[in-house]
Amino acid sequence: MDHLVAELAMRARRLALNEGMTPTALECLQLFRSDQPTEITHSIYEPSVCIIAQGQKQARLGDETYVYNPSHYLVAAVDLPVRGQVIEATPEHPYLCIRLGLKPQKISEMFIENRQLLRPEKTPARGLFVSQANYQLLDAVLRLMRLLDTPEDLPILAPMVEREILYRLLQDEQAITLQQTAQTDSHAQQIARVITALKRDFHKNWRIEDLAQMACMSNSALHAHFKSITNMTPLQFQKQLRLQEARRLLFSENLDAATASHRVGYESPSQFNREYHRLFGLPPVRDLARIRNTAPELLNA
């Protein structure tokens, strides 16, 4: 597979001329580049598959660490607050990542048309996983990248190649999470519904009872299934969303910590400061001063 990875890296580097995210002619396809190892970045991983063409990265979900490189790919099956860090990159051999967004509707359609892909229902699996890359998957991703050279072919051929990529992903044993989130009224889909609500209204003071009712589960079942997928409780999940948004507001809108904390739903500025320090390693004022001076890209990752 070395020649596939080499061409993927060549094409990604040719398009991603600058560090950070580069959009492409396909809305679902983005490229990421870093010329050096990065600090930990906090972001929301939306449903997607990430193929690394060069370099290495690690992602942390709760207390779990996932390392991926050109031999592996990473899949996020639902929206997840993840801490990511590029751990291998140089200006001569930059980190290059190809990200393809995944849509539950297309996954559901794939299972309807290919029932042999379905696996027996079981307890919801983790919503983030790393798997071994294979020739068939990388070949399909490369063909999608090649299509960017012929924009006139994209409307006809790109959807077919995207379907092939999805088909290859769903053949992986770990892809049970993708199946579960696409199945109507499955526990995973019910948890995905709760995740969507938390992401949309993270500033709201949710009660566990309200979330459980939304998922049509008992409080204990919600807690168990939510943790199976996200490796955190609903309230821990909401806290990360709030703190990430507060950090963005502090930097982009130049708010003071008290105003930012109130904007994202905190009633106590002192509690906000403690939890901010715990997640990001420094109190808000010192953290933002450090970022402005040394790593402004952390807030745009």
Short mmCIF file of N, CA and C in Angstrom, two decimals, residues 66-175:
data_model
loop_
_atom_site.label_atom_id
_atom_site.label_comp_id
_atom_site.label_asym_id
_atom_site.label_seq_id
_atom_site.Cartn_x
_atom_site.Cartn_y
_atom_site.Cartn_z
N TYR A 66 -6.26 7.37 21.47
CA TYR A 66 -6.28 6.70 20.17
C TYR A 66 -5.18 7.30 19.30
N VAL A 67 -4.27 6.45 18.84
CA VAL A 67 -3.16 6.92 17.99
C VAL A 67 -3.40 6.41 16.57
N TYR A 68 -3.27 7.29 15.58
CA TYR A 68 -3.45 6.86 14.20
C TYR A 68 -2.45 7.54 13.28
N ASN A 69 -2.16 6.86 12.18
CA ASN A 69 -1.11 7.23 11.24
C ASN A 69 -1.49 6.67 9.87
N PRO A 70 -0.60 6.69 8.86
CA PRO A 70 -0.99 6.17 7.55
C PRO A 70 -1.40 4.70 7.53
N SER A 71 -1.09 3.96 8.56
CA SER A 71 -1.49 2.55 8.62
C SER A 71 -2.87 2.36 9.25
N HIS A 72 -3.42 3.42 9.81
CA HIS A 72 -4.70 3.33 10.51
C HIS A 72 -5.59 4.51 10.14
N TYR A 73 -6.87 4.35 10.38
CA TYR A 73 -7.79 5.47 10.20
C TYR A 73 -8.65 5.59 11.45
N LEU A 74 -9.19 6.78 11.65
CA LEU A 74 -10.04 7.04 12.82
C LEU A 74 -11.44 7.38 12.36
N VAL A 75 -12.43 6.86 13.06
CA VAL A 75 -13.83 7.13 12.76
C VAL A 75 -14.52 7.70 14.00
N ALA A 76 -15.22 8.81 13.81
CA ALA A 76 -16.13 9.33 14.83
C ALA A 76 -17.55 9.06 14.34
N ALA A 77 -18.32 8.30 15.13
CA ALA A 77 -19.67 7.92 14.71
C ALA A 77 -20.72 8.93 15.14
N VAL A 78 -20.42 9.72 16.18
CA VAL A 78 -21.32 10.76 16.68
C VAL A 78 -20.47 11.98 17.03
N ASP A 79 -21.14 13.10 17.35
CA ASP A 79 -20.41 14.29 17.79
C ASP A 79 -19.76 14.01 19.14
N LEU A 80 -18.45 14.27 19.22
CA LEU A 80 -17.72 13.97 20.45
C LEU A 80 -16.71 15.07 20.77
N PRO A 81 -16.64 15.52 22.03
CA PRO A 81 -15.59 16.47 22.42
C PRO A 81 -14.27 15.74 22.63
N VAL A 82 -13.32 16.00 21.76
CA VAL A 82 -12.07 15.25 21.72
C VAL A 82 -10.88 16.20 21.89
N ARG A 83 -9.85 15.72 22.55
CA ARG A 83 -8.58 16.45 22.64
C ARG A 83 -7.61 15.82 21.64
N GLY A 84 -7.21 16.57 20.65
CA GLY A 84 -6.34 16.04 19.61
C GLY A 84 -4.96 16.68 19.65
N GLN A 85 -3.96 15.93 19.18
CA GLN A 85 -2.59 16.45 19.17
C GLN A 85 -1.79 15.78 18.07
N VAL A 86 -1.25 16.58 17.16
CA VAL A 86 -0.33 16.06 16.15
C VAL A 86 0.99 15.75 16.85
N ILE A 87 1.47 14.52 16.72
CA ILE A 87 2.67 14.12 17.46
C ILE A 87 3.84 13.80 16.53
N GLU A 88 3.61 13.83 15.22
CA GLU A 88 4.70 13.58 14.28
C GLU A 88 4.50 14.44 13.04
N ALA A 89 5.36 15.44 12.85
CA ALA A 89 5.28 16.32 11.69
C ALA A 89 6.53 17.19 11.63
N THR A 90 6.99 17.48 10.42
CA THR A 90 8.10 18.39 10.19
C THR A 90 7.77 19.22 8.95
N PRO A 91 8.45 20.36 8.73
CA PRO A 91 8.20 21.13 7.51
C PRO A 91 8.47 20.32 6.25
N GLU A 92 9.47 19.42 6.30
CA GLU A 92 9.78 18.59 5.13
C GLU A 92 8.75 17.48 4.94
N HIS A 93 8.22 16.95 6.03
CA HIS A 93 7.23 15.88 5.99
C HIS A 93 6.07 16.25 6.93
N PRO A 94 5.22 17.19 6.48
CA PRO A 94 4.15 17.67 7.35
C PRO A 94 3.08 16.61 7.62
N TYR A 95 2.37 16.82 8.70
CA TYR A 95 1.19 16.01 8.98
C TYR A 95 0.12 16.37 7.96
N LEU A 96 -0.44 15.35 7.30
CA LEU A 96 -1.47 15.55 6.28
C LEU A 96 -2.62 14.59 6.54
N CYS A 97 -3.80 15.14 6.71
CA CYS A 97 -4.98 14.33 7.03
C CYS A 97 -6.12 14.63 6.06
N ILE A 98 -6.79 13.59 5.63
CA ILE A 98 -7.95 13.71 4.74
C ILE A 98 -9.18 13.34 5.56
N ARG A 99 -10.11 14.28 5.69
CA ARG A 99 -11.32 14.05 6.50
C ARG A 99 -12.54 14.01 5.60
N LEU A 100 -13.31 12.93 5.72
CA LEU A 100 -14.53 12.76 4.94
C LEU A 100 -15.71 12.69 5.90
N GLY A 101 -16.65 13.62 5.79
CA GLY A 101 -17.82 13.63 6.65
C GLY A 101 -18.74 12.45 6.38
N LEU A 102 -19.37 11.92 7.42
CA LEU A 102 -20.28 10.79 7.31
C LEU A 102 -21.69 11.23 7.71
N LYS A 103 -22.70 10.80 6.94
CA LYS A 103 -24.08 11.17 7.22
C LYS A 103 -24.88 9.92 7.58
N PRO A 104 -25.57 9.95 8.75
CA PRO A 104 -26.37 8.78 9.17
C PRO A 104 -27.37 8.32 8.12
N GLN A 105 -27.97 9.25 7.36
CA GLN A 105 -28.95 8.86 6.36
C GLN A 105 -28.33 7.97 5.29
N LYS A 106 -27.11 8.33 4.85
CA LYS A 106 -26.44 7.52 3.84
C LYS A 106 -26.04 6.16 4.40
N ILE A 107 -25.67 6.13 5.68
CA ILE A 107 -25.33 4.85 6.32
C ILE A 107 -26.57 3.96 6.38
N SER A 108 -27.70 4.56 6.76
CA SER A 108 -28.95 3.80 6.83
C SER A 108 -29.32 3.24 5.47
N GLU A 109 -29.17 4.06 4.41
CA GLU A 109 -29.49 3.60 3.06
C GLU A 109 -28.59 2.44 2.65
N MET A 110 -27.33 2.50 3.05
CA MET A 110 -26.39 1.43 2.72
C MET A 110 -26.82 0.11 3.35
N PHE A 111 -27.28 0.16 4.59
CA PHE A 111 -27.71 -1.07 5.26
C PHE A 111 -29.01 -1.60 4.66
N ILE A 112 -29.91 -0.71 4.25
CA ILE A 112 -31.16 -1.15 3.62
C ILE A 112 -30.86 -1.89 2.32
N GLU A 113 -29.89 -1.40 1.57
CA GLU A 113 -29.56 -2.00 0.28
C GLU A 113 -28.60 -3.19 0.40
N ASN A 114 -27.92 -3.30 1.54
CA ASN A 114 -26.93 -4.38 1.72
C ASN A 114 -27.12 -5.00 3.10
N ARG A 115 -28.14 -5.82 3.23
CA ARG A 115 -28.49 -6.38 4.53
C ARG A 115 -27.39 -7.28 5.09
N GLN A 116 -26.50 -7.79 4.23
CA GLN A 116 -25.44 -8.67 4.69
C GLN A 116 -24.43 -7.93 5.56
N LEU A 117 -24.46 -6.60 5.51
CA LEU A 117 -23.54 -5.82 6.34
C LEU A 117 -23.99 -5.73 7.79
N LEU A 118 -25.28 -6.02 8.05
CA LEU A 118 -25.82 -5.89 9.39
C LEU A 118 -25.22 -6.93 10.33
N ARG A 119 -24.96 -6.49 11.56
CA ARG A 119 -24.47 -7.38 12.60
C ARG A 119 -25.48 -7.44 13.74
N PRO A 120 -25.45 -8.49 14.53
CA PRO A 120 -26.42 -8.60 15.64
C PRO A 120 -26.33 -7.40 16.58
N GLU A 121 -27.49 -6.96 17.04
CA GLU A 121 -27.55 -5.84 17.98
C GLU A 121 -26.87 -6.22 19.29
N LYS A 122 -26.14 -5.27 19.86
CA LYS A 122 -25.52 -5.49 21.15
C LYS A 122 -25.38 -4.15 21.86
N THR A 123 -24.77 -4.14 23.04
CA THR A 123 -24.59 -2.90 23.78
C THR A 123 -23.88 -1.87 22.91
N PRO A 124 -24.34 -0.62 22.91
CA PRO A 124 -23.69 0.39 22.08
C PRO A 124 -22.18 0.43 22.29
N ALA A 125 -21.45 0.47 21.19
CA ALA A 125 -19.99 0.50 21.25
C ALA A 125 -19.50 1.94 21.30
N ARG A 126 -18.22 2.10 21.55
CA ARG A 126 -17.63 3.43 21.64
C ARG A 126 -17.83 4.19 20.33
N GLY A 127 -18.13 5.48 20.43
CA GLY A 127 -18.40 6.29 19.24
C GLY A 127 -17.16 6.76 18.53
N LEU A 128 -15.98 6.39 19.02
CA LEU A 128 -14.71 6.75 18.38
C LEU A 128 -13.87 5.49 18.32
N PHE A 129 -13.29 5.19 17.17
CA PHE A 129 -12.44 4.00 17.08
C PHE A 129 -11.38 4.18 16.00
N VAL A 130 -10.30 3.44 16.17
CA VAL A 130 -9.20 3.41 15.19
C VAL A 130 -9.10 2.00 14.65
N SER A 131 -8.97 1.87 13.32
CA SER A 131 -8.86 0.56 12.69
C SER A 131 -7.71 0.54 11.69
N GLN A 132 -7.30 -0.69 11.34
CA GLN A 132 -6.23 -0.88 10.38
C GLN A 132 -6.72 -0.49 8.99
N ALA A 133 -5.95 0.35 8.32
CA ALA A 133 -6.27 0.72 6.94
C ALA A 133 -5.97 -0.46 6.01
N ASN A 134 -6.78 -0.63 4.96
CA ASN A 134 -6.52 -1.69 3.99
C ASN A 134 -6.46 -1.12 2.58
N TYR A 135 -6.01 -1.94 1.66
CA TYR A 135 -5.79 -1.48 0.28
C TYR A 135 -7.08 -0.95 -0.34
N GLN A 136 -8.19 -1.67 -0.15
CA GLN A 136 -9.44 -1.30 -0.80
C GLN A 136 -9.92 0.08 -0.35
N LEU A 137 -9.81 0.35 0.95
CA LEU A 137 -10.25 1.64 1.46
C LEU A 137 -9.35 2.77 0.94
N LEU A 138 -8.03 2.59 1.05
CA LEU A 138 -7.11 3.64 0.61
C LEU A 138 -7.22 3.88 -0.90
N ASP A 139 -7.45 2.82 -1.66
CA ASP A 139 -7.61 2.97 -3.10
C ASP A 139 -8.83 3.82 -3.43
N ALA A 140 -9.93 3.60 -2.71
CA ALA A 140 -11.15 4.39 -2.94
C ALA A 140 -10.93 5.85 -2.54
N VAL A 141 -10.27 6.09 -1.41
CA VAL A 141 -10.00 7.46 -0.98
C VAL A 141 -9.10 8.17 -2.00
N LEU A 142 -8.11 7.45 -2.53
CA LEU A 142 -7.23 8.03 -3.54
C LEU A 142 -8.00 8.39 -4.80
N ARG A 143 -8.91 7.53 -5.24
CA ARG A 143 -9.70 7.85 -6.43
C ARG A 143 -10.58 9.07 -6.21
N LEU A 144 -11.07 9.24 -4.98
CA LEU A 144 -11.85 10.44 -4.67
C LEU A 144 -10.95 11.68 -4.75
N MET A 145 -9.74 11.58 -4.24
CA MET A 145 -8.80 12.70 -4.32
C MET A 145 -8.45 13.03 -5.77
N ARG A 146 -8.28 12.01 -6.61
CA ARG A 146 -7.96 12.24 -8.01
C ARG A 146 -9.07 12.99 -8.73
N LEU A 147 -10.31 12.75 -8.32
CA LEU A 147 -11.44 13.41 -8.97
C LEU A 147 -11.40 14.93 -8.79
N LEU A 148 -10.69 15.41 -7.76
CA LEU A 148 -10.58 16.85 -7.56
C LEU A 148 -9.86 17.52 -8.72
N ASP A 149 -9.10 16.74 -9.51
CA ASP A 149 -8.41 17.29 -10.68
C ASP A 149 -9.35 17.51 -11.86
N THR A 150 -10.52 16.87 -11.82
CA THR A 150 -11.48 16.99 -12.92
C THR A 150 -12.84 17.38 -12.35
N PRO A 151 -13.03 18.65 -12.03
CA PRO A 151 -14.26 19.11 -11.38
C PRO A 151 -15.53 18.73 -12.14
N GLU A 152 -15.43 18.62 -13.46
CA GLU A 152 -16.61 18.27 -14.24
C GLU A 152 -17.10 16.85 -13.95
N ASP A 153 -16.22 16.00 -13.40
CA ASP A 153 -16.60 14.62 -13.09
C ASP A 153 -17.21 14.47 -11.70
N LEU A 154 -17.03 15.46 -10.85
CA LEU A 154 -17.42 15.32 -9.45
C LEU A 154 -18.92 15.02 -9.25
N PRO A 155 -19.83 15.73 -9.91
CA PRO A 155 -21.25 15.48 -9.63
C PRO A 155 -21.69 14.04 -9.92
N ILE A 156 -21.07 13.39 -10.90
CA ILE A 156 -21.47 12.04 -11.28
C ILE A 156 -20.68 10.98 -10.53
N LEU A 157 -19.35 11.12 -10.50
CA LEU A 157 -18.51 10.06 -9.98
C LEU A 157 -18.25 10.13 -8.48
N ALA A 158 -18.18 11.34 -7.92
CA ALA A 158 -17.86 11.45 -6.48
C ALA A 158 -18.86 10.72 -5.60
N PRO A 159 -20.18 10.83 -5.82
CA PRO A 159 -21.12 10.10 -4.95
C PRO A 159 -20.91 8.59 -5.00
N MET A 160 -20.52 8.06 -6.15
CA MET A 160 -20.29 6.62 -6.26
C MET A 160 -19.06 6.21 -5.46
N VAL A 161 -18.01 7.02 -5.51
CA VAL A 161 -16.79 6.69 -4.77
C VAL A 161 -17.03 6.85 -3.27
N GLU A 162 -17.80 7.87 -2.89
CA GLU A 162 -18.13 8.05 -1.48
C GLU A 162 -18.89 6.84 -0.94
N ARG A 163 -19.82 6.30 -1.74
CA ARG A 163 -20.55 5.11 -1.33
C ARG A 163 -19.61 3.92 -1.16
N GLU A 164 -18.63 3.80 -2.05
CA GLU A 164 -17.68 2.71 -1.92
C GLU A 164 -16.86 2.85 -0.64
N ILE A 165 -16.44 4.08 -0.32
CA ILE A 165 -15.69 4.31 0.91
C ILE A 165 -16.53 3.91 2.12
N LEU A 166 -17.80 4.33 2.12
CA LEU A 166 -18.69 3.97 3.21
C LEU A 166 -18.87 2.46 3.31
N TYR A 167 -19.00 1.81 2.17
CA TYR A 167 -19.13 0.35 2.14
C TYR A 167 -17.90 -0.31 2.77
N ARG A 168 -16.71 0.17 2.42
CA ARG A 168 -15.48 -0.39 2.99
C ARG A 168 -15.43 -0.18 4.50
N LEU A 169 -15.86 0.99 4.95
CA LEU A 169 -15.86 1.26 6.39
C LEU A 169 -16.81 0.32 7.14
N LEU A 170 -17.97 0.08 6.55
CA LEU A 170 -18.98 -0.73 7.23
C LEU A 170 -18.63 -2.21 7.25
N GLN A 171 -17.63 -2.61 6.48
CA GLN A 171 -17.16 -3.99 6.53
C GLN A 171 -16.29 -4.25 7.75
N ASP A 172 -15.80 -3.18 8.38
CA ASP A 172 -14.95 -3.31 9.56
C ASP A 172 -15.79 -3.75 10.76
N GLU A 173 -15.26 -4.69 11.55
CA GLU A 173 -15.98 -5.19 12.72
C GLU A 173 -16.31 -4.07 13.71
N GLN A 174 -15.43 -3.06 13.81
CA GLN A 174 -15.66 -1.98 14.76
C GLN A 174 -16.75 -1.01 14.30
N ALA A 175 -17.17 -1.14 13.05
CA ALA A 175 -18.17 -0.22 12.51
C ALA A 175 -19.57 -0.48 13.06
#
